[in-house]
Coordinates of N, CA and C in Angstrom, one line a residue:
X12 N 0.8 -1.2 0.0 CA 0.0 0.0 0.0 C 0.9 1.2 0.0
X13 N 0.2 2.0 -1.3 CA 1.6 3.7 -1.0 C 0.4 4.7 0.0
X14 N 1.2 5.6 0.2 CA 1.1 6.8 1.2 C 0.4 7.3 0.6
X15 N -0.9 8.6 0.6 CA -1.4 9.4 -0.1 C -0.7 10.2 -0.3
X16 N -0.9 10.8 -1.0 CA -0.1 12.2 -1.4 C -0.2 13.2 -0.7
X17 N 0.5 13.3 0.1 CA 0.1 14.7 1.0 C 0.3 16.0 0.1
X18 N 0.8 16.1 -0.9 CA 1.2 17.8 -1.0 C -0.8 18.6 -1.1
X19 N -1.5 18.0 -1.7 CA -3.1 18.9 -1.4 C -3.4 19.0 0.4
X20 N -3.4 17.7 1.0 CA -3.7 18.2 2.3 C -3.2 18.9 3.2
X21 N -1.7 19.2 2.2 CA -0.4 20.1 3.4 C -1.0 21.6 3.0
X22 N -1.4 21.9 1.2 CA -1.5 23.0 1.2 C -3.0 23.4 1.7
X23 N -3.7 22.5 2.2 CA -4.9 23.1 2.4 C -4.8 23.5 3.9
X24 N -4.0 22.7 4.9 CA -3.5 22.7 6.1 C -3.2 24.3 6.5
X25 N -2.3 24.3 5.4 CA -1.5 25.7 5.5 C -2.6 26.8 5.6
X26 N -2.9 27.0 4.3 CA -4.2 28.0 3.8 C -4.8 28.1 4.8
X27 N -5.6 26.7 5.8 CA -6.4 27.1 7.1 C -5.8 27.7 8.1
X28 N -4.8 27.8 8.3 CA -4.0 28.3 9.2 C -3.8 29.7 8.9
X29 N -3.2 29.9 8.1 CA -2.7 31.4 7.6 C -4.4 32.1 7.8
X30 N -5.2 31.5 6.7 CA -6.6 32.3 6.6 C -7.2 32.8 8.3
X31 N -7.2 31.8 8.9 CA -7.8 31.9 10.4 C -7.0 32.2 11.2
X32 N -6.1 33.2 10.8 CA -5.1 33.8 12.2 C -5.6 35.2 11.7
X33 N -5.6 35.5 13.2 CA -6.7 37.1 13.2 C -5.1 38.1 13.3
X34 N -4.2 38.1 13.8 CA -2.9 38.9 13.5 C -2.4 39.0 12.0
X35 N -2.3 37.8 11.2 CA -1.8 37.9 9.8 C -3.0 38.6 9.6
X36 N -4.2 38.4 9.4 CA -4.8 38.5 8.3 C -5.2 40.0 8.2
X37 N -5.0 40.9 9.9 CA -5.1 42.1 10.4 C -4.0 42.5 9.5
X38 N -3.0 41.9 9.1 CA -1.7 42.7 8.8 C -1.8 42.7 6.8
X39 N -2.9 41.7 5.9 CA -2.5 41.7 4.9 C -3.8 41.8 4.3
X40 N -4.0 41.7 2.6 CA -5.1 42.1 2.4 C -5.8 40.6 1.8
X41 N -5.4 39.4 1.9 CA -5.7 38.0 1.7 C -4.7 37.2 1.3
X42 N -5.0 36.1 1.5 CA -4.1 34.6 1.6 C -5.2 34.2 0.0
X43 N -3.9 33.8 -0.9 CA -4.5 33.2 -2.1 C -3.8 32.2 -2.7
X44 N -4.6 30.9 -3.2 CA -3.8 30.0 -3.8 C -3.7 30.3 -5.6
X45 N -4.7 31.2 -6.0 CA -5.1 31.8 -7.1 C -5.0 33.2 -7.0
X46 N -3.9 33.8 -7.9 CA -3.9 35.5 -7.1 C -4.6 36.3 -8.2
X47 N -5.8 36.6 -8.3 CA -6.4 37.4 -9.5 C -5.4 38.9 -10.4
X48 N -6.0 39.1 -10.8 CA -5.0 40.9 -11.2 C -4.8 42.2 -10.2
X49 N -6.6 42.2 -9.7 CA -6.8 43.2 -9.4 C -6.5 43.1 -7.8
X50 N -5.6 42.0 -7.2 CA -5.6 41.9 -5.8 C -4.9 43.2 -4.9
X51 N -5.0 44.0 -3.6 CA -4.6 45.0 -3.1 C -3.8 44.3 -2.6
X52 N -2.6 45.1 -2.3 CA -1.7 44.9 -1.2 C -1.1 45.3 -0.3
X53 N -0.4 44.6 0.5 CA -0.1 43.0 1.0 C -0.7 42.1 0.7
X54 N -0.4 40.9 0.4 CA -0.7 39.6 0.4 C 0.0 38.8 0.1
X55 N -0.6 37.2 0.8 CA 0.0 36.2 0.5 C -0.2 35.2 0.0
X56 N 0.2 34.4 -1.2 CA 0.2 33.4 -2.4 C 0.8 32.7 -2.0
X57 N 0.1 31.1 -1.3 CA 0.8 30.1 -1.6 C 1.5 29.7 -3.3
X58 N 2.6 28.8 -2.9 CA 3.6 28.6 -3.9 C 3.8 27.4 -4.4
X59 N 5.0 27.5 -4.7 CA 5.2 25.9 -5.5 C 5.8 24.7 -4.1
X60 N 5.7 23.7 -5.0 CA 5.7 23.1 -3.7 C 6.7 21.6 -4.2
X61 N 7.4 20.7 -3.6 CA 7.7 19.8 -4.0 C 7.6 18.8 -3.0
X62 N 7.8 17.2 -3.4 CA 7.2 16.3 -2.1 C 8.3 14.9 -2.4
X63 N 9.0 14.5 -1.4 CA 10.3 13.4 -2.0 C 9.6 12.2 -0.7
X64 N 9.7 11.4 -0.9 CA 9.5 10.2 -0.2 C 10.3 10.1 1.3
X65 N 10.0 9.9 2.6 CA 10.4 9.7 4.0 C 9.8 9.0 4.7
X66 N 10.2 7.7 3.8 CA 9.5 6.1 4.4 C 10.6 5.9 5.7
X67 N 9.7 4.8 6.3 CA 10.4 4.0 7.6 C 10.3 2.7 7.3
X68 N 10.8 2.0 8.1 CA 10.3 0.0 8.1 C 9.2 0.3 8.7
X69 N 7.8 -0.2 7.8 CA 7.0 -0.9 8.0 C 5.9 0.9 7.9
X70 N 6.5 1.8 7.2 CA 5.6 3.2 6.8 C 5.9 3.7 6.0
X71 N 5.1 4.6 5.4 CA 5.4 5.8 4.6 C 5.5 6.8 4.3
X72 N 5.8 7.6 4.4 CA 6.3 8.7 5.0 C 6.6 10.2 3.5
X73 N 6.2 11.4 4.0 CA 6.5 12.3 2.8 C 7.4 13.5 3.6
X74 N 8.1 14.3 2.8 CA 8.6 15.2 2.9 C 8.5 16.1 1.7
X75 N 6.9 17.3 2.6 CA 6.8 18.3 1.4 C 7.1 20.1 1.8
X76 N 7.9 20.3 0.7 CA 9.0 21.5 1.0 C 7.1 22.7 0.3
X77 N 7.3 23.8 0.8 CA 6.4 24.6 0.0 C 6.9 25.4 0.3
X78 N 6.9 27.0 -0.7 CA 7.0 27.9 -0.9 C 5.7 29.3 -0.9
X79 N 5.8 29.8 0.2 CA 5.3 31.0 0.4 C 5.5 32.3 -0.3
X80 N 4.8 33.1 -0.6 CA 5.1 34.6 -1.2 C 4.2 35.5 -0.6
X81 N 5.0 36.8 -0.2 CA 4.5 37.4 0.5 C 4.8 39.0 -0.8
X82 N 4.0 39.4 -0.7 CA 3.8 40.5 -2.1 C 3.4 42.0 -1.0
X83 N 4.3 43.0 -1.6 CA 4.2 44.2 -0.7 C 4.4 45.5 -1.7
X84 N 3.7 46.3 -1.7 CA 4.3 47.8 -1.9 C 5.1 48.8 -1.3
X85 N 4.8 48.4 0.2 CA 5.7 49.2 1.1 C 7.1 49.8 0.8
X86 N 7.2 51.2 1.1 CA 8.7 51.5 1.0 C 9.5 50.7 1.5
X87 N 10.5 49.6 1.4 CA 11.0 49.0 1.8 C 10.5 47.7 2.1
X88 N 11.4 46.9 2.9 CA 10.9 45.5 3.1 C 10.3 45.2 4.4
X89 N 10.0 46.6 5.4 CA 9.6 46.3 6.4 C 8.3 45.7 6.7
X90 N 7.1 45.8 5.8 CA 6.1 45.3 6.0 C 6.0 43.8 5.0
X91 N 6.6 43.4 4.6 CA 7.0 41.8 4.3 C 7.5 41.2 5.2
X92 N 9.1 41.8 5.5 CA 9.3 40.8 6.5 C 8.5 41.1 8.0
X93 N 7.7 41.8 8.5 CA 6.9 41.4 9.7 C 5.7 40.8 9.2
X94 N 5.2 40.6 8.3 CA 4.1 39.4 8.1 C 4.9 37.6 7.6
X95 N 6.5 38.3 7.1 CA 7.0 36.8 6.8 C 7.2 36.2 8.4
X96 N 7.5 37.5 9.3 CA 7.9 36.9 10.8 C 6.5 36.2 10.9
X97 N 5.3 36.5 11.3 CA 4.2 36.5 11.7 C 3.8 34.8 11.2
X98 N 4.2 34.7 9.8 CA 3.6 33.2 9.4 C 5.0 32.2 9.9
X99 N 6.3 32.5 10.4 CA 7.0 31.7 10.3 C 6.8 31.0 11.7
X100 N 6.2 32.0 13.0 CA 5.5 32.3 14.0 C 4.7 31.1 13.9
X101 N 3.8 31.0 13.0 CA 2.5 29.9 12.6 C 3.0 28.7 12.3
X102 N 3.9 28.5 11.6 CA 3.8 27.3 11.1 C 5.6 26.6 11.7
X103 N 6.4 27.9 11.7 CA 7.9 26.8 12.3 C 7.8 26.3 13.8
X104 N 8.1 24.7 13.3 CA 7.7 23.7 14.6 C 6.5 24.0 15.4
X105 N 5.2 23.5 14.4 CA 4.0 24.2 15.3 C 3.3 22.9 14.8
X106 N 2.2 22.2 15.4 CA 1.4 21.1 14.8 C 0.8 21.9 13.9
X107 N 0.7 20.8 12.9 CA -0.3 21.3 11.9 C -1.2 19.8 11.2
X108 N -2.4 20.0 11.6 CA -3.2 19.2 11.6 C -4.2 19.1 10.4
X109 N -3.4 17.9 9.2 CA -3.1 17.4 8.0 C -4.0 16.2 7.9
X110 N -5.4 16.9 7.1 CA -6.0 15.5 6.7 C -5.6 14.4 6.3
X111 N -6.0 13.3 7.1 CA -5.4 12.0 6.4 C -4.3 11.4 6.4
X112 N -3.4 12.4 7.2 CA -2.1 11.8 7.5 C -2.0 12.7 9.0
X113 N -0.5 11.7 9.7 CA 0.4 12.4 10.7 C 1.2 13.4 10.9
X114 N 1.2 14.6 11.3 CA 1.9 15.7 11.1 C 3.2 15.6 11.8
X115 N 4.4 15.1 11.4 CA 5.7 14.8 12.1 C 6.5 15.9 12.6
X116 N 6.7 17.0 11.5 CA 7.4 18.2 11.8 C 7.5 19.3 10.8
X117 N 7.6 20.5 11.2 CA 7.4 21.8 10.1 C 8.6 22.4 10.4
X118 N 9.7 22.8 9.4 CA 10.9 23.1 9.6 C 11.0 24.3 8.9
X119 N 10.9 25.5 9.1 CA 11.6 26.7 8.4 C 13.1 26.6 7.9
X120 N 12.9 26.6 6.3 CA 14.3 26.4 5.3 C 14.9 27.5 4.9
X121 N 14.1 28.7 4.6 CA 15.2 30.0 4.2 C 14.3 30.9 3.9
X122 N 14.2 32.2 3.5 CA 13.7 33.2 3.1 C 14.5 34.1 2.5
X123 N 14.1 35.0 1.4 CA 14.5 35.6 0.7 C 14.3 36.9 0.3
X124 N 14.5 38.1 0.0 CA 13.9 39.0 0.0 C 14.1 39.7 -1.6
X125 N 13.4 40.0 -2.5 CA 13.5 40.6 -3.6 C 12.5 41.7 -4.0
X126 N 13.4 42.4 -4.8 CA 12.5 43.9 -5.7 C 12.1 43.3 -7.0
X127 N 10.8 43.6 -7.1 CA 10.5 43.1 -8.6 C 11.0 44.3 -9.5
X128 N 11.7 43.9 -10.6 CA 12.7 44.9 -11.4 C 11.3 45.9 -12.6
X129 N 10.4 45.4 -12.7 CA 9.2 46.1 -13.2 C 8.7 47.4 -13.1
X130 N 9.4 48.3 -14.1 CA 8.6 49.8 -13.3 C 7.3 49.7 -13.1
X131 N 7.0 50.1 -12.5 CA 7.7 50.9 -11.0 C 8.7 51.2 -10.6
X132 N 8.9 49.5 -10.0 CA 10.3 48.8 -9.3 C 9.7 48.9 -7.4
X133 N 8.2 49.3 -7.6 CA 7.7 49.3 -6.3 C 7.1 48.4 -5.9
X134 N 7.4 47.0 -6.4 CA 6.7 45.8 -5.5 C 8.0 45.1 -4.9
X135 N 7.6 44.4 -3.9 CA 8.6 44.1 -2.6 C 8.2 42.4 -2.5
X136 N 8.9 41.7 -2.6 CA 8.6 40.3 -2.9 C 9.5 38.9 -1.4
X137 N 8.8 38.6 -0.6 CA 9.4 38.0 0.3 C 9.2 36.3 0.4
X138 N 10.1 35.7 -0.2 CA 10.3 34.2 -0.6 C 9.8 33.6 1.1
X139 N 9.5 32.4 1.1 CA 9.6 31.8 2.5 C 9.4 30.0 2.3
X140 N 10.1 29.5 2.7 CA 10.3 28.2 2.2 C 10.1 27.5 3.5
X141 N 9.2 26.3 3.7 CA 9.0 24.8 4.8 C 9.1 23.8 4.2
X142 N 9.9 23.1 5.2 CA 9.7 21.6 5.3 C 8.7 21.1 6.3
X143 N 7.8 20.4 5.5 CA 6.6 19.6 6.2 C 7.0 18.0 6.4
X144 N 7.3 17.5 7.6 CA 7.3 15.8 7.0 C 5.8 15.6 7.7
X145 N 5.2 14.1 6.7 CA 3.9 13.1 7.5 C 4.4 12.3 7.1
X146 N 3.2 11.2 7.8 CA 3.3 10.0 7.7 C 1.8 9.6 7.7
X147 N 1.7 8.6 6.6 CA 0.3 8.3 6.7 C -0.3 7.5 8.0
X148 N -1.7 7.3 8.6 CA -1.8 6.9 10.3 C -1.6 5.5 9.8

């Protein structure tokens, strides 16, 4: 028997989390897995995501990395990186309770900070990368 696939129930996991925190959501203008045109900002777009196998004897086991984006106008990177703090707050080493499977561990991997080169040149772009392991029950 294989493992389900966790990468949908890790990003739905996430999404409930981020959505239903009254601090982030006070701080941005919505959490999207689809970012339309006309969105205001701040906000945050879940990202790409990748998922490698973290079997044991006698289980199965995933390891799924996902990517966060945090989208800003602000002069500067100060209102990105205090909503990147705010979710890293949420989810580094925090349960996260994953349909269908075991939530083993959430590991904050790196963050990044970029200017989108697009005149303007006034959007503020904040990378944020997890490692999620499960295990199916």
């Amino acid at each position: 028997m294989t493992a389900p696939a966790p990468m949908l129930p890790v990003q739905a996991a996430l999404y409930a989390r981020l959505k239903n925190d009254a601090p982030l959501t006070g701080m941005i203008q919505g959490v999207y897995d689809y970012v339309p045109e006309d969105v205001p900002y701040p906000f945050v777009a879940l990202g790409e995501a990748t998922e490698v196998p973290d079997n044991r004897h006698g289980g199965f086991g995933r390891e799924t990395v996902v990517t966060l984006h945090v989208w800003s106008r602000y002069q500067g990177y100060t209102q990105a990186l205090r909503i990147g703090a705010r979710i890293t707050a949420l989810i580094d080493h925090q349960p996260l309770p994953i349909e269908g499977l075991d939530w083993i561990a959430t590991r904050f991997e790196f963050s990044q900070t970029l200017t989108d080169p697009e005149p303007p040149g006034d959007v503020r772009h904040l990378v944020l990368r997890y490692r999620i392991v499960t295990e199916q029950h």
